[in-house]
Every structure is written in C-alpha cells, then in structure tokens.
Coordinates of C-alpha atoms and ligand atoms in Angstrom, one line a residue:
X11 CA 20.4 -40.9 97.0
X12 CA 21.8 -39.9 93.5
X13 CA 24.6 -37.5 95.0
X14 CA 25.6 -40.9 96.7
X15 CA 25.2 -43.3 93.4
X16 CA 27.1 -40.4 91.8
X17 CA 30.5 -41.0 94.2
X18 CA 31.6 -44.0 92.0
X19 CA 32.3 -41.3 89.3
X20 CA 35.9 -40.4 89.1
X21 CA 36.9 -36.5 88.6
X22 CA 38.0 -35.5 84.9
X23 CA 41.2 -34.1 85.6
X24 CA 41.9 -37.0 88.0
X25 CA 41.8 -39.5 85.8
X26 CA 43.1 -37.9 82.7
X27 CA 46.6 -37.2 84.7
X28 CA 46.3 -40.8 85.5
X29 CA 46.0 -42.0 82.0
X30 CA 48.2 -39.3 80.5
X31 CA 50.8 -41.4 82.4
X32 CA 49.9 -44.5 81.1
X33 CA 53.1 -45.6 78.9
X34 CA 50.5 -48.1 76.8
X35 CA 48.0 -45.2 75.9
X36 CA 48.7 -43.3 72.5
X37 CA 49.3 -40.2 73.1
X38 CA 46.8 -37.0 72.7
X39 CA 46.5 -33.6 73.3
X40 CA 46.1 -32.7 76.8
X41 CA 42.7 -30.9 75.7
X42 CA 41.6 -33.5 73.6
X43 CA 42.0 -36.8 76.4
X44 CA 40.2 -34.3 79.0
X45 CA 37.0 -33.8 76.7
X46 CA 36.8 -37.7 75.7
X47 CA 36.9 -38.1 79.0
X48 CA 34.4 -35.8 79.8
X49 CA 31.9 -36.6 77.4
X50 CA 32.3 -40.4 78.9
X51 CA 32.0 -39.6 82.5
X52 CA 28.7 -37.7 81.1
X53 CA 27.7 -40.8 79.9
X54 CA 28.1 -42.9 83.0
X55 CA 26.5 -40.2 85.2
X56 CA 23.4 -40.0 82.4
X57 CA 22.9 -44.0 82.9
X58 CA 23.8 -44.2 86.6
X59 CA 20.8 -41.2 87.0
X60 CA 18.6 -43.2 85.0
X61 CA 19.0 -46.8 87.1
X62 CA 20.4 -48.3 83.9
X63 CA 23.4 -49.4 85.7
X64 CA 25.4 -49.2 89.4
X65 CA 29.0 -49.4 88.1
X66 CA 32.0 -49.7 90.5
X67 CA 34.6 -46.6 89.9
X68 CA 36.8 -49.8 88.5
X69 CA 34.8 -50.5 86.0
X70 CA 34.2 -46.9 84.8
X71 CA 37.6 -46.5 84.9
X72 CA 38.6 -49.1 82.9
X73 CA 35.8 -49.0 80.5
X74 CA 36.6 -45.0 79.9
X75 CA 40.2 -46.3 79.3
X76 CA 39.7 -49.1 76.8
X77 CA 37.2 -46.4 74.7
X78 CA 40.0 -44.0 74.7
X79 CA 42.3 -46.3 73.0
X80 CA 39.4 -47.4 70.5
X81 CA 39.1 -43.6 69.8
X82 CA 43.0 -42.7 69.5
X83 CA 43.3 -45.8 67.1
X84 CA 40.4 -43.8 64.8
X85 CA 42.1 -41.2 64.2
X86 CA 42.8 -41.1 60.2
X87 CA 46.3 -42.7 59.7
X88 CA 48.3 -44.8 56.9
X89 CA 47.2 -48.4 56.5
X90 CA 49.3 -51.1 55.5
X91 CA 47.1 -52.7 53.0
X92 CA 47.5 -57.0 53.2
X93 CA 44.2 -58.4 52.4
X94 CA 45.0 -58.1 48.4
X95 CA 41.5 -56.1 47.7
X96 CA 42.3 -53.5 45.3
X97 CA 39.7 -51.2 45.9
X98 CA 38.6 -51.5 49.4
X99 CA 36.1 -49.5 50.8
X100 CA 37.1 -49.8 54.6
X101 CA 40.5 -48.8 53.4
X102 CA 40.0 -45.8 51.5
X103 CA 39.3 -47.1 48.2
X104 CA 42.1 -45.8 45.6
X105 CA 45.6 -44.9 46.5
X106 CA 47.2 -41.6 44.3
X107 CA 50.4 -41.6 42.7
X108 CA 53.0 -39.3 43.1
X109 CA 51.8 -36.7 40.4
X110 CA 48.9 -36.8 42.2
X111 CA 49.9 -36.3 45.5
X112 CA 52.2 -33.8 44.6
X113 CA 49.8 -32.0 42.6
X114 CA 47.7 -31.8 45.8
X115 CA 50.2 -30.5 47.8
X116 CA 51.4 -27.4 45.6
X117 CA 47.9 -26.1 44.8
X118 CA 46.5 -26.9 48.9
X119 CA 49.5 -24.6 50.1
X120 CA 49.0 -22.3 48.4
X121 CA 46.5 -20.0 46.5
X122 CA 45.7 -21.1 42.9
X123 CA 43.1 -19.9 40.3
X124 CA 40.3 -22.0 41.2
X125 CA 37.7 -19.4 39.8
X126 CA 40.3 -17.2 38.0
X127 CA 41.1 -16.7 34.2
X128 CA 44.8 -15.6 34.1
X129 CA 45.3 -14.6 31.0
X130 CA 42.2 -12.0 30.9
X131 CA 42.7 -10.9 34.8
X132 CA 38.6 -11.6 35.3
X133 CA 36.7 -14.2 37.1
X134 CA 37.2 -17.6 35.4
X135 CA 35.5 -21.0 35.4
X136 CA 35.9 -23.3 38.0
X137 CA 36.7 -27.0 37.0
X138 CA 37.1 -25.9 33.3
X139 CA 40.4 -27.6 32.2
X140 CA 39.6 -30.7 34.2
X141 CA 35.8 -30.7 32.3
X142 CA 37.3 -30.5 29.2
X143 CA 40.3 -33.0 29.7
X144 CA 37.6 -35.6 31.0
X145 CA 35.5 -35.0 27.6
X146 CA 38.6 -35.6 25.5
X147 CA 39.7 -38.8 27.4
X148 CA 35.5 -39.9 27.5
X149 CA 35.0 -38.8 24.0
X150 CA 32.1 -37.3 25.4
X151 CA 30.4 -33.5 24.3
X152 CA 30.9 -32.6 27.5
X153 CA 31.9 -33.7 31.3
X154 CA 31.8 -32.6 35.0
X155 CA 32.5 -33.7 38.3
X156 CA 30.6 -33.8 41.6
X157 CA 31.7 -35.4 45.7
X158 CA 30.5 -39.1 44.6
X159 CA 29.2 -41.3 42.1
X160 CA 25.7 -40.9 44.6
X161 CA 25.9 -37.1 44.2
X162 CA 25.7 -37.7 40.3
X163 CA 23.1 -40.0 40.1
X164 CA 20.8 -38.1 42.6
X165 CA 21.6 -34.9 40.5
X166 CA 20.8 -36.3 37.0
X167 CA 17.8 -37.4 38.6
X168 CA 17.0 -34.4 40.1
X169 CA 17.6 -32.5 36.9
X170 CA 15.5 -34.6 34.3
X171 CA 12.8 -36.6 36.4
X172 CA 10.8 -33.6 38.6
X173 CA 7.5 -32.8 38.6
X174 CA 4.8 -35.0 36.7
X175 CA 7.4 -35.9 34.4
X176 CA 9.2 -38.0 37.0
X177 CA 8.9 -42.1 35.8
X178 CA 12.1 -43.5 35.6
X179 CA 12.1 -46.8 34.3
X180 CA 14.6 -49.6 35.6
X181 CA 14.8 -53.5 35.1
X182 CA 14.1 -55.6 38.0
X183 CA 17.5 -56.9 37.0
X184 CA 19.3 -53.4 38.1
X185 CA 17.3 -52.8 41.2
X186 CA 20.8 -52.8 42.8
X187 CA 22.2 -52.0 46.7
X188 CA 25.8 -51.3 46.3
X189 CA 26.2 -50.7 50.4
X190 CA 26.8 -47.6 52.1
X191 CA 23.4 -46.8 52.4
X192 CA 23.2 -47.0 48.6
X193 CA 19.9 -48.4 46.8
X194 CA 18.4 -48.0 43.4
X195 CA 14.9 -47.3 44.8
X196 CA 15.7 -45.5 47.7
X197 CA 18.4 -42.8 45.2
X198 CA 14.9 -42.8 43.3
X199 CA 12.8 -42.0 45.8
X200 CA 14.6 -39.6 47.5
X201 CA 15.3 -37.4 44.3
X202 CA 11.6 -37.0 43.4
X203 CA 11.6 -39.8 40.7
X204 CA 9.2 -42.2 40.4
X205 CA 10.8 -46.0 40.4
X206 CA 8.6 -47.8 37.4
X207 CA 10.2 -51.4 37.6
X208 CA 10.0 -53.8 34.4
X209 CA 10.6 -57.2 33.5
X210 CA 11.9 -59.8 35.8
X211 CA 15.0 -60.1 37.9
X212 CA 16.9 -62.6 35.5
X213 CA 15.1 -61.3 32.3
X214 CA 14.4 -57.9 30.7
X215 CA 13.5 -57.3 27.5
X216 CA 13.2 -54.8 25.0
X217 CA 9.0 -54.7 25.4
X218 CA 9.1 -54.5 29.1
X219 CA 10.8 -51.1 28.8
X220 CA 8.4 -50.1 25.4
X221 CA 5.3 -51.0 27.0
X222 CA 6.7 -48.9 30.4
X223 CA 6.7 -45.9 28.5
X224 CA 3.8 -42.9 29.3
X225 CA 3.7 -39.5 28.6
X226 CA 5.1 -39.0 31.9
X227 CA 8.5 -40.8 31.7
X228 CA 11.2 -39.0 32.1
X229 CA 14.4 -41.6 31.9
X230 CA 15.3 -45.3 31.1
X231 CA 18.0 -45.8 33.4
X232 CA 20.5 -48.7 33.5
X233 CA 22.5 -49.4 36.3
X234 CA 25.9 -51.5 36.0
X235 CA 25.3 -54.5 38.3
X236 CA 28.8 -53.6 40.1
X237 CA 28.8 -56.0 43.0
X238 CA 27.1 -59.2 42.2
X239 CA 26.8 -61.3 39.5
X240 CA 23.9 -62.7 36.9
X241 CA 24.1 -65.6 35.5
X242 CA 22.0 -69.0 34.4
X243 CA 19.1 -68.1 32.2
X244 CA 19.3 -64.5 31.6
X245 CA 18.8 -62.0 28.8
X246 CA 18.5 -57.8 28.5
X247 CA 18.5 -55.5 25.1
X248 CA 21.6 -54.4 23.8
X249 CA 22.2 -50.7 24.6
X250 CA 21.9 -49.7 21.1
X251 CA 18.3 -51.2 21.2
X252 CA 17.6 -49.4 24.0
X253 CA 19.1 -46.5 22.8
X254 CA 17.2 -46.4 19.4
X255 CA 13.7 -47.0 21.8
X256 CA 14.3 -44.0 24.0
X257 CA 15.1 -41.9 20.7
X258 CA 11.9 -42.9 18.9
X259 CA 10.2 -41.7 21.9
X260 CA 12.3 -38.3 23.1
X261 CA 13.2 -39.8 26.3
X262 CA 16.8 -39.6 27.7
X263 CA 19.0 -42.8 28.3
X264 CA 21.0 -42.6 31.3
X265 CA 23.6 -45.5 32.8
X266 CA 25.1 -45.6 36.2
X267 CA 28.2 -47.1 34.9
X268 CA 29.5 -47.9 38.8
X269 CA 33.6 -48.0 38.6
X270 CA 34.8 -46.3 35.5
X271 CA 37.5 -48.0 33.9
X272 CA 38.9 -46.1 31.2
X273 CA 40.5 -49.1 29.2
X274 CA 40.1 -52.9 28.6
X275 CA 40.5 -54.1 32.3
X276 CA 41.2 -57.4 30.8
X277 CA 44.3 -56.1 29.1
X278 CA 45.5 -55.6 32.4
X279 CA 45.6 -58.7 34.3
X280 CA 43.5 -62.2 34.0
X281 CA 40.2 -60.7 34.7
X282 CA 36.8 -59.6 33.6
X283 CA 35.8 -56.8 31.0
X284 CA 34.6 -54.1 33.3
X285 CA 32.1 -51.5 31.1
X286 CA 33.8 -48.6 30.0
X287 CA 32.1 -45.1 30.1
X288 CA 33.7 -44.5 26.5
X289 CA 31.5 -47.4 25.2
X290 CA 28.3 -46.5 27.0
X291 CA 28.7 -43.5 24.8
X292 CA 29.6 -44.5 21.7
X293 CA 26.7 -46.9 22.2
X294 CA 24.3 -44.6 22.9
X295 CA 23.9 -43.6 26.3
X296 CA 22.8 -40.1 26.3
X297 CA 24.8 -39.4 30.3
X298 CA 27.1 -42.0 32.0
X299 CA 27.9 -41.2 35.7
X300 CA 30.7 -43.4 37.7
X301 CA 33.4 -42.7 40.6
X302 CA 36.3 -41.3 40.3
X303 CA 37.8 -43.2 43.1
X304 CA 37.2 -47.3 41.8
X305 CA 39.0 -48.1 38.8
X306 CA 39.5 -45.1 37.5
X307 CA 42.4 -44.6 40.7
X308 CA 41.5 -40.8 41.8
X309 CA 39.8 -39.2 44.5
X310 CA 36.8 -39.8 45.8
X311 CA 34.4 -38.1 43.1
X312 CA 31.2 -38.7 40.7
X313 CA 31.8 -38.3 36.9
X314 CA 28.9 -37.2 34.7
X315 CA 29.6 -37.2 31.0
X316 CA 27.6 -37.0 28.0
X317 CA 25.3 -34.7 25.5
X318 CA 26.6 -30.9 25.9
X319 CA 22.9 -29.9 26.7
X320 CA 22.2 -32.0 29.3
X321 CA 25.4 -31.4 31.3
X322 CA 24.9 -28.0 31.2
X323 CA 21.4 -28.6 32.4
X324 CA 22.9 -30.4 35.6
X325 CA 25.6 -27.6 35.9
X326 CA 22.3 -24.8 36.7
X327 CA 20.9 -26.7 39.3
X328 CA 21.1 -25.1 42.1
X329 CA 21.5 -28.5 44.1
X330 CA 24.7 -28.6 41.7
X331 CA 26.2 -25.9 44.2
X332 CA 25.9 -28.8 47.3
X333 CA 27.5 -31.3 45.3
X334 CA 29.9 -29.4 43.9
X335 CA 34.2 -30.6 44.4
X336 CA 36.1 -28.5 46.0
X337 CA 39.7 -27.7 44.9
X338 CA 41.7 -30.3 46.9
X339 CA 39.6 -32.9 44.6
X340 CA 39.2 -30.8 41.8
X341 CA 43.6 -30.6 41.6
X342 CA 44.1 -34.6 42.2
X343 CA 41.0 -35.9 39.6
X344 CA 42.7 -32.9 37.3
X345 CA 46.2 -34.6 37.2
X346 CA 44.5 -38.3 37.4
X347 CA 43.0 -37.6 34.2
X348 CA 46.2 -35.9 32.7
X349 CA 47.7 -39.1 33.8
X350 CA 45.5 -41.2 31.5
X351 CA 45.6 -38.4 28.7
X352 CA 49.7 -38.8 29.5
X353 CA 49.9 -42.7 29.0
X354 CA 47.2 -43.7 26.4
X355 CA 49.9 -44.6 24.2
X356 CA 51.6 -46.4 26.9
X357 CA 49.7 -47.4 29.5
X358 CA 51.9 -49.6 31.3
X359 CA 54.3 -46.4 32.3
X360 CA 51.0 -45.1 34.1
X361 CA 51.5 -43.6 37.9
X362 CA 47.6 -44.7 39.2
X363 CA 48.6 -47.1 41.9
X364 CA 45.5 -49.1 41.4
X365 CA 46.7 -49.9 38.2
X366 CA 49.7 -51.0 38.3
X367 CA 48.4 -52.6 41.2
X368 CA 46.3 -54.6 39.0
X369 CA 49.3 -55.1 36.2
X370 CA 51.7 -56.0 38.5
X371 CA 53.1 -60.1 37.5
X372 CA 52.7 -62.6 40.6
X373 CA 56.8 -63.1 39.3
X374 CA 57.6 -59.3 40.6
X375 CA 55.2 -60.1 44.0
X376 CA 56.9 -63.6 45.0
X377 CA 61.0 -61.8 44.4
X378 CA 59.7 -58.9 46.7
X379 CA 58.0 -61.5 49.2
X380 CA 61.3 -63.6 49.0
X381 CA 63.4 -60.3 49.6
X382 CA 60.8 -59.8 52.8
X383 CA 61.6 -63.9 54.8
X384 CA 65.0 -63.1 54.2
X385 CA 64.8 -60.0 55.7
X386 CA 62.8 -60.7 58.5
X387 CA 65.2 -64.0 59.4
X388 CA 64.7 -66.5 62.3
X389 CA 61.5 -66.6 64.0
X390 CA 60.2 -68.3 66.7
X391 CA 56.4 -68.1 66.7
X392 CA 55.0 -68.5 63.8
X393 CA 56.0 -70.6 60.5
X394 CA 56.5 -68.2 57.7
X395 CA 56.1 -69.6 54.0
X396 CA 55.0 -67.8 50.7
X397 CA 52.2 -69.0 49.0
X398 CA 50.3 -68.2 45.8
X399 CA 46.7 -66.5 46.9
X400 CA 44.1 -64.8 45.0
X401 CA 43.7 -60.8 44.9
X402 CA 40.3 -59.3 44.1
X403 CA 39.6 -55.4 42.8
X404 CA 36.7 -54.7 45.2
X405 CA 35.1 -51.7 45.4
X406 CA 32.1 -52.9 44.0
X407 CA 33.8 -54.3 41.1
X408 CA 34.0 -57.1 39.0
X409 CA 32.5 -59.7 41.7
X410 CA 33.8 -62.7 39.9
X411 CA 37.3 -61.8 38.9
X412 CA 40.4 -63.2 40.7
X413 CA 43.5 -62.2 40.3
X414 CA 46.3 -64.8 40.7
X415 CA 49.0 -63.3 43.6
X416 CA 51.1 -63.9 46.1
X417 CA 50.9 -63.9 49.6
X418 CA 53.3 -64.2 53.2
X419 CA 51.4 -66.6 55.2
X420 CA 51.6 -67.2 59.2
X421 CA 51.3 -70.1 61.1
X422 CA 51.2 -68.9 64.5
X423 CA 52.9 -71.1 66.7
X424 CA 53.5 -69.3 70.1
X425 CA 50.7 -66.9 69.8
X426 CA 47.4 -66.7 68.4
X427 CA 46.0 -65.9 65.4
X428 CA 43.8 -63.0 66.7
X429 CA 46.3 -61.7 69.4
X430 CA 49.0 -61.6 66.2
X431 CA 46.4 -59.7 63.6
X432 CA 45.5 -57.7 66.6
X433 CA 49.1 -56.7 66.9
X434 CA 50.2 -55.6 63.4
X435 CA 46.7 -53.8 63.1
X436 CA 47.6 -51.4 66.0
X437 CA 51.6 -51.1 65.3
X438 CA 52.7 -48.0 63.5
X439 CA 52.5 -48.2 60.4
X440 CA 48.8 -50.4 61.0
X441 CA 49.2 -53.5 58.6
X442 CA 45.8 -55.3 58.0
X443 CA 45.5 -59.0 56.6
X444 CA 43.3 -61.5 56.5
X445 CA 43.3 -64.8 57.7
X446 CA 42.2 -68.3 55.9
X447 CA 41.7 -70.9 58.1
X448 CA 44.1 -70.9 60.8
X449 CA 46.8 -68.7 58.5
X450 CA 47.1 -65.2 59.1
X451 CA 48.0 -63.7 54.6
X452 CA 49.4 -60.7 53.6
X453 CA 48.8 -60.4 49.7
X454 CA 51.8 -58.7 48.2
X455 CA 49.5 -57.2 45.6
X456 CA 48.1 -54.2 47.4
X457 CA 51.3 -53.8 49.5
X458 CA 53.3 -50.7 48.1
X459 CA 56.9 -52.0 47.5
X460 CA 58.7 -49.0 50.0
X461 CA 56.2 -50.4 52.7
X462 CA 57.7 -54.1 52.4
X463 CA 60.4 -52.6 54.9
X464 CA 57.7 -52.0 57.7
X465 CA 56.2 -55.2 56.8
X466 CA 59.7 -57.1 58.0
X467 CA 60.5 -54.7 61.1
X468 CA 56.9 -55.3 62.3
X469 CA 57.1 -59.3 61.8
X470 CA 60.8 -59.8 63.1
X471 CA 59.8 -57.8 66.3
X472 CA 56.4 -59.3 67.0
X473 CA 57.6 -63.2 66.2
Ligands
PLP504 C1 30.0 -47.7 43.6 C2 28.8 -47.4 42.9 C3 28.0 -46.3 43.2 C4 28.4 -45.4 44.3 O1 29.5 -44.6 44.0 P1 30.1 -43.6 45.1 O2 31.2 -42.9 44.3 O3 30.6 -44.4 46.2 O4 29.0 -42.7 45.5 C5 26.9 -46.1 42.4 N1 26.5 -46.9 41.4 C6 27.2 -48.0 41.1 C7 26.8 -48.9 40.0 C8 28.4 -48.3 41.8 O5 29.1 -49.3 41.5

C-alpha cells in the first residue's frame, strides 16, 4: 500500500539532471542541488507515509523546484540597498568602508599576531590595541569587545548579578523588546538576575529606584529606549542622580546604551541627539555596553566600557571565552575605531559608510538621481520621476528622526507593482525598495554612488 503511494516520488538524480537543465534555475553545485533535493524528496515521502498528503509527482516536482530557487536566492550575496533605512537589520545592518574592508582582507589571508607580542617574541594579548584605542576614543578606564551588544549585556549581568546578590533594578519605562528575540526581562532571566521592576511606564523617579534597593541588589540598570518613543507626561532622574544614589549605596550603575554613536548625531544631518557612550560616562555610568554595528558603522560586535575593575572582572569570566570576537571582527572594529580616532578633528573626511550616509545633502542625492533618468533613457512601462522622500537610520535607532532625501519613483504602467519589485529583487546585483502607495521608491540615501550604474542597467532592461 505505501510502496504504491511511494511511486509518485520522483528519483533524485532524475530530477536533479532535469533541473540542472533548467536555463531559469540559478545555478549550484552538482552536489549541492542533489542533497536539497534529497532532503525534499525526504520530506514528501515522510508526509506521504504519514497520510498527511497524496501528492501527484507534478506537484512534488514543481513544489521541489520553486523551494530550490527560494534556497539558491538565500545564499549570502550583495544587496542593492533602496528603501533609505540606514541601518537595517534585514539587510546587514552597517556597511564598511574601504579601510575596513581592506583591513579585513590583509589580516584574513594571511597569519597575523592575534595572540602574539612582536617585539618580546612571547605570547601576547589578544584585542589589546583595539581595547585601548576604544578607551581613548570612550574616554573610558578601560574597554572590550564581545559577538553583540546581547553578548555584553548578558555578560555584565552574568558577572555582577549571580548568586543572592542578583536584583537588578529597571524602570517599567525601560522594560524594552528591541526584536530578534531580544527582551529586557527575558536577557535578565536568563543570566541569573533577578528583574525588580520600579515605577511606572511613563514615570520613574528617583524614590522608586531608592526604595528598590536591599542588601541583595546587585545593579541599577538603564536601558536606552532604542526603538520607540516616550512622550506626553513623562519624567525619570538625571543620570547623575542616579549615579550619586547607587554610590551612596555601593551598587554599580550600568546603561545599555543600544547604538553607540560616537559624536553629536544631530551635527550630522536634521535629526535627533542619539546618547553617546562618552556621556553616559562622564555622567556617571559605572559600564556602558552598545553595538558596534548601529551607528557606530563596524562589524557586528558588543562594546563594554567603563571602571578598569569591573572590565577586567568581565574579561575572567569564563563565559567571556564564548562571547569572545574572533579576529576577522576583532581587525575591522580595530580599523573602525582608528577611523574615528583618524577624523575627530574632521569628521566629515570619515570612511564609515553609515556616516556619510547620514551627512550626505539631499543636493548631492537628487544630481546623482538626475545622472541615473538620463541614463536609463526611454521607457515604456513605467513613469519615472524623482521625488523628495524621507530616509530613516533604523536599526533600532532614533524612532522619530527623518531624514529629508531623495528618491527614483515608479509608476508601473505595463507591469505590476509586485511582478516589478519582484524582478529587481532577484536580478544580479538584488536591488530592494519599497513601495508607497501604488509607487515602487528607491531612496538615493542608502544607495552607494558606484552602484547607481546597476541601478540604470537593471531599470532600462526590465522597463
Ligand atoms: C540593538 C540593541 C541591543 C542589541 O544589540 P545587538 O548588537 O544586536 O545584540 C541591545 N540593547 C539595545 C538598547 C539596543 O538598541
């Protein structure tokens, strides 16, 4: 009976040859199409054994072949970025600049002396320049760097609130999800600390936290409200309130300062302050943790900066080993922060992409957009104009801010809007937009200039 329900299924090999022929597939390794394919015809034979379905060999067939263009177009590859958010998550967060990038390659080619001192021939310390490079540009005591600004936070926990000296005391205000799995009460609970929540979601004040404190609290712990905004009647301490309340009382002040900028964001463009970790510092935060990969414009990383004594508290934990960056980070967060040591003077001659990103004038944007029609010509379905649009920074950051910019915008004519975003997102290079109302946008903002090229060739062949 099953042998017989089994028939519909169609030999691996079979069908790979047939798909390998298949001028609309991408293209894979032989061994790589033969075990998709496998593990899908596993799949079918597992639900056709267990009644769940009596499939036609058609409909395996083309089911198997529309998952194995869904998994070719996973694969990690460039992405045009067109929806004008900075620092999007979906799309890899920060770009590097060239120093970066070409920092990256020389040391991953090669060997380098990760855990080598050169000048004495012995063993050396790993992350050492970049630690003190990142306490000169924080002017922290001292700095490190772990995978995330997660890893950070569940390590700083980790390290000061275990045992029966575990509270933790938040505002209701801070009890923050930034997405990704990523929740206050859950980092808490899951690094042995114990969540004590105080005052109310809109107001905190200085007694909530005073009258929180016991014997057995550990931390007062802030947490930069990243992704949403708080406004109406509201009220919290200043951080030098809080700062002078945890001292009276020997207990350590810690903010997860979320993004990182390193200088006055609003300098940069028309947008909000964003916290700096410099000022959580100076205003007496005892340890600031962020990412390395918002605002700051490296890789994807967790900073942790602050009193000399409790970073090298972190830095013996033996969870420290799990979290630790290996050298591919440690090389491009090294140069990042060279980058910013570099510029400080001169910020505007800065190589961070998300920066200059973010500086960029909405003049520069609408000459390269102009440069863009005229190179892409006569087209015949869809009405191209340029139009002024609004950029955000994502990431988490700054949920109010908009950023005047410039957009190409698409009326499709003689195709539709889904079949047309559809297109450019599987051509090579993949361009992603976004569409507003019935206009497919491409914000000029988060589009490199040397990509504006692709941008033409792919919209003069597809229109
Ligand atoms: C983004 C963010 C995090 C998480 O950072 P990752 O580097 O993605 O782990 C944590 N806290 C705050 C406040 C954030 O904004």
């Amino acid at each position: 009976m099953s042998a017989s329900l089994l028939s519909v299924l169609p030999s691996v090999e079979t069908l790979a040859q047939q798909l390998s022929s298949e001028s609309s597939l991408p293209t894979l390794s032989k061994a790589l199409s033969i075990g998709f394919i496998r593990l899908e015809i596993d799949r079918w034979r597992k639900s056709i054994l267990a009644g769940d379905k009596t499939p036609t060999r058609e409909e395996i067939e083309s089911s198997i072949t529309e998952n194995l263009r869904h998994f070719a177009a996973s694969k990690l590859q460039p992405v045009i970025n067109g929806t004008g958010v900075l620092i999007h998550t979906n799309l890899g967060r920060s770009p590097l600049g060239k120093t970066a990038a070409n920092a990256l390659n020389e040391i991953a080619t090669g060997y380098s002396n990760l855990e080598f001192n050169l000048p004495e021939g012995t063993r050396g310390k790993r992350a050492g320049y970049l630690e003190t490079a990142l306490s000169c540009l924080l002017g922290s005591e001292s700095a490190t760097a772990v995978n995330n600004c997660a890893a950070a936070l569940v390590i700083i926990l980790r390290h000061l609130a275990n045992g029966e000296k575990n509270e933790v005391i938040v505002s209701r205000g801070e009890l923050v999800e930034i997405g990704g799995g990523f929740r206050i009460p859950e980092i808490l609970e899951t690094s042995g600390a114990k969540l004590v929540e105080v005052g109310a979601t809109n107001k905190t004040h200085l007694s909530d936290y005073a009258n929180a404190i016991t014997p057995n609290t550990a931390l007062i712990l802030k947490v930069h409200r990243s992704n949403f905004y708080l406004g109406g009647f509201t009220s919290e301490p200043e951080v030098t309130e809080l700062s002078a309340l945890a001292k009276e009382h020997g207990i350590t002040l810690v903010e997860d300062i979320g993004s990182g900028a390193m200088m006055n964001t609003e300098d940069l463009a028309p947008i909000d302050h964003e916290p700096t970790p410099q000022a959580a510092l100076r205003n007496g935060i005892d340890l600031v943790c962020f990412s390395g990969d918002k605002l700051l414009g490296g890789p994807q990383s967790g900073i942790i900066a602050g009193k000399a004594e409790l970073v090298a508290g972190i830095k013996k934990e033996p969870f420290f080993r799990a979290v630790r960056c290996d050298k591919l980070i440690l090389t491009v967060l090294q140069a990042s922060i060279d980058e910013y040591l570099r510029t400080q003077a001169n910020p505007e001659d800065t190589d961070i992409p998300t920066l200059r990103n973010l500086a960029e004038t909405s003049e520069n944007l609408r000459i390269r957009a102009e440069a863009i029609v005229a190179k892409i010509g006569n087209i015949t379905k869809a009405e191209l104009s340029i139009t002024d649009s609004i950029a955000t920074t994502g990431g988490g950051t700054m949920p109010t801010s908009q950023i005047p910019s410039i957009a190409l915008s698409l009326n499709p004519t003689g195709i539709s809007l889904n079949k047309l975003s559809k297109a450019l997102r599987l051509g090579s290079p993949a361009i992603v937009g976004y569409t507003e109302s019935s206009t497919f946008c491409l914000d000029l903002r988060t589009i490199f200039p040397w990509q504006d090229d692709s941008i033409a060739t792919a919209l003069s062949a597809l229109l």
